[in-house]
Amino acid sequence: DTGVSQDPRHKITKRGQNVTFRCDPISEHNRLYWYRQTLGQGPEFLTYFQNEAQLEKSRLLSDRFSAERPKGSFSTLEIQRTEQGDSAMYLCASSSAVGGKGNQPQHFGDGTRLSIL
Amino acid sequence: SQKIEQNSEALNIQEGKTATLTCNYTNYSPAYLQWYRQDPGRGPVFLLLIRENEKEKRKERLKVTFDTTLKQSLFHITASQPADSATYLCALDTNAGKSTFGDGTTLTVKP
């Protein structure tokens, strides 16, 4: 169990550019979550996958955001045409769903900090 | 609308005392509730999970209570240490999957 890893840890980019983040969950976990966190706030849910299926997307996830988990293992989160308001920490978490229910603790990575210039 | 409130912006206590953090919620019927610890620049770390049919859970110096009538959870750290200084987040969950987090309480334990 090497934990949840996220790459890169930091990303600085100019407004209007596209960015992609990667998350590698704990290998035996079938659920993977993306959250966004700004300073002084708790994590805000963006989307989650069970295996390769994307089961829920938040209203926060505009059409500039897309997430994939093609083989039910790692996931990517892409933001197109970045805006100043996209600056935040993007957190990934994984868990195992027992009986199809999300009733197990989530294990978080240390996030990707995005800064838009 | 659903709302989660965690007590005070910051909590300062003396080493050795018990820290008590509060999580109140409205317009929500969680199946379970979790507490996490978050250090600056790091992701949240899971501490304890309590289900709606449980009143209390303990783990070493940590204790969580869950009152679905009051719509409140209390998180206690006994014999607090400076190393316990961090931000503590509560998260409410249905069985649908996603967690809804509070904004956290920053705890500082002074030696």
XYZ file of C-alpha atoms in Angstrom:
228
model
C 0.000 0.000 0.000
C 1.870 3.034 -1.256
C -1.013 5.441 -0.721
C -2.674 7.772 -3.186
C -0.213 9.674 -5.360
C -0.882 12.786 -7.412
C 1.201 14.361 -10.111
C 2.326 17.068 -10.439
C 2.393 18.500 -6.925
C 2.453 22.035 -8.250
C 1.377 23.521 -11.569
C 1.758 27.142 -12.612
C 0.226 28.131 -15.906
C -1.080 31.116 -17.783
C -4.755 31.876 -18.075
C -6.280 30.179 -21.086
C -3.935 27.183 -21.089
C -5.065 23.586 -20.620
C -3.791 21.527 -17.698
C -4.029 17.834 -16.834
C -3.519 16.209 -13.449
C -3.011 12.539 -12.704
C -4.076 10.476 -9.701
C -2.946 6.950 -8.878
C -5.241 5.478 -6.203
C -4.534 2.675 -3.762
C -4.482 -0.364 -6.016
C -7.308 -2.367 -4.466
C -9.696 0.605 -4.214
C -12.535 0.683 -6.723
C -13.741 4.193 -5.931
C -11.877 7.351 -6.892
C -12.892 10.911 -6.033
C -11.798 14.370 -7.116
C -12.187 17.396 -4.833
C -11.156 21.043 -5.049
C -10.004 22.994 -2.011
C -9.311 26.695 -1.627
C -7.600 28.364 1.327
C -9.632 28.249 4.509
C -12.311 26.031 3.010
C -13.011 22.335 3.183
C -12.678 20.111 0.119
C -15.528 20.516 -2.398
C -16.692 17.420 -4.241
C -16.167 17.478 -8.007
C -16.765 13.943 -9.278
C -16.280 10.281 -8.468
C -15.787 6.971 -10.242
C -16.599 3.421 -9.338
C -14.167 1.392 -11.382
C -14.204 3.090 -14.809
C -17.738 4.486 -14.539
C -18.167 8.148 -13.634
C -21.160 8.013 -11.279
C -21.654 11.616 -10.237
C -20.509 15.085 -11.248
C -20.936 18.233 -9.208
C -22.515 21.365 -10.627
C -19.091 22.903 -9.863
C -17.677 20.841 -12.713
C -18.224 23.138 -15.691
C -17.858 21.946 -19.253
C -14.213 23.049 -19.129
C -13.519 20.219 -16.690
C -13.337 16.588 -17.685
C -12.261 13.533 -15.739
C -11.498 10.029 -16.923
C -10.600 6.706 -15.399
C -10.181 4.611 -18.522
C -9.153 1.279 -17.049
C -10.534 1.659 -13.588
C -7.078 2.361 -12.160
C -5.476 5.819 -12.477
C -7.527 8.908 -13.266
C -6.893 12.210 -14.999
C -8.574 15.566 -14.463
C -8.275 18.067 -17.299
C -9.136 21.737 -17.161
C -9.419 23.503 -20.486
C -9.048 27.265 -21.016
C -8.037 27.846 -17.398
C -9.364 30.897 -15.554
C -8.099 32.751 -12.472
C -10.873 31.190 -10.410
C -9.494 27.722 -11.122
C -6.545 28.379 -8.802
C -6.922 25.860 -5.984
C -5.653 22.587 -4.580
C -7.055 19.616 -6.470
C -7.304 16.557 -4.266
C -7.811 12.946 -5.249
C -9.052 10.260 -2.875
C -9.809 6.565 -3.151
C -11.824 4.075 -1.165
C -13.345 0.638 -1.446
C -17.114 0.467 -1.827
C -18.520 -2.390 0.244
C -21.811 -3.736 -1.041
C -21.941 -0.935 -3.595
C -22.131 1.670 -0.842
C -19.650 4.429 -0.137
C -19.263 3.607 3.509
C -15.514 3.271 3.805
C -12.936 5.930 4.695
C -11.416 7.912 1.874
C -7.646 8.016 1.538
C -6.392 11.279 0.102
C -3.337 12.208 -1.882
C -1.439 15.406 -1.107
C -3.018 17.212 -4.030
C -1.942 19.257 -7.002
C -1.718 22.962 -6.304
C -2.745 24.926 -9.402
C -1.803 28.573 -9.787
C -3.148 30.572 -12.721
C -1.099 33.623 -13.675
C -29.956 24.015 1.589
C -27.548 21.605 3.252
C -25.131 23.220 5.644
C -22.241 21.986 7.794
C -20.772 24.219 10.479
C -17.630 23.552 12.468
C -17.044 25.546 15.617
C -14.965 28.696 15.677
C -12.254 29.713 13.284
C -9.541 28.489 15.636
C -9.192 26.712 18.945
C -6.196 27.299 21.215
C -5.612 25.060 24.221
C -2.855 24.168 26.635
C -0.954 20.902 26.330
C -2.530 18.137 28.374
C -6.063 19.542 28.183
C -8.938 18.020 26.223
C -9.819 19.641 22.908
C -13.471 19.473 21.870
C -14.443 20.279 18.297
C -18.026 20.587 17.087
C -19.674 19.720 13.788
C -23.303 20.787 13.301
C -25.376 20.144 10.225
C -28.782 21.105 8.845
C -31.015 19.793 6.069
C -29.019 16.597 5.907
C -29.569 12.967 6.876
C -26.106 11.405 6.811
C -25.620 7.680 6.928
C -22.257 8.230 8.552
C -19.802 10.928 9.524
C -16.034 11.050 9.312
C -13.342 13.165 10.927
C -10.096 13.989 9.159
C -6.910 15.778 10.093
C -5.211 18.092 7.602
C -1.760 19.628 7.912
C -0.704 22.624 5.781
C 0.062 21.648 2.198
C -1.070 18.044 2.713
C -4.199 16.084 1.947
C -6.689 15.159 4.686
C -5.878 12.063 6.723
C -8.733 9.853 7.932
C -9.133 9.576 11.710
C -12.514 8.099 12.661
C -15.810 7.065 11.083
C -19.095 6.808 12.992
C -22.359 5.449 11.609
C -25.830 6.887 12.197
C -26.763 4.043 14.523
C -23.646 4.520 16.684
C -23.495 6.974 19.558
C -19.775 6.973 20.265
C -16.486 5.754 18.798
C -13.030 5.765 20.357
C -9.500 5.350 19.053
C -6.596 5.873 21.419
C -6.863 9.532 22.593
C -9.677 10.325 20.172
C -13.415 10.115 20.801
C -16.293 10.948 18.472
C -19.965 11.231 19.355
C -22.848 11.430 16.903
C -26.288 12.743 17.872
C -28.692 12.541 14.937
C -31.429 14.246 16.976
C -29.288 17.297 17.705
C -27.662 16.940 14.259
C -24.270 17.250 15.873
C -20.977 15.429 16.213
C -18.370 16.168 18.855
C -14.690 15.268 18.385
C -12.514 15.053 21.488
C -8.740 14.793 21.781
C -7.702 13.972 25.334
C -4.260 14.690 26.804
C -3.569 16.965 23.842
C -0.022 17.443 22.567
C 1.565 20.136 20.381
C 1.771 17.487 17.623
C -2.038 17.465 17.562
C -1.986 21.009 16.150
C -3.685 20.849 12.744
C -6.973 21.575 10.991
C -9.707 19.043 11.685
C -12.438 18.464 9.131
C -15.761 16.713 9.530
C -17.397 15.101 6.512
C -20.954 13.880 6.143
C -21.818 11.033 3.837
C -24.866 9.332 2.491
C -24.480 5.871 1.075
C -24.417 7.399 -2.402
C -20.696 7.928 -2.283
C -19.576 11.546 -2.126
C -18.556 13.325 1.065
C -19.609 16.842 2.021
C -16.949 18.548 4.129
C -17.115 21.340 6.661
C -14.567 24.150 6.486
C -12.567 22.784 9.391
C -11.413 23.966 12.781
C -7.760 24.854 13.296
C -6.459 23.543 16.590
C -3.296 24.875 18.218
C -1.952 23.080 21.282
C 0.522 25.203 23.201
C 3.296 23.613 25.274
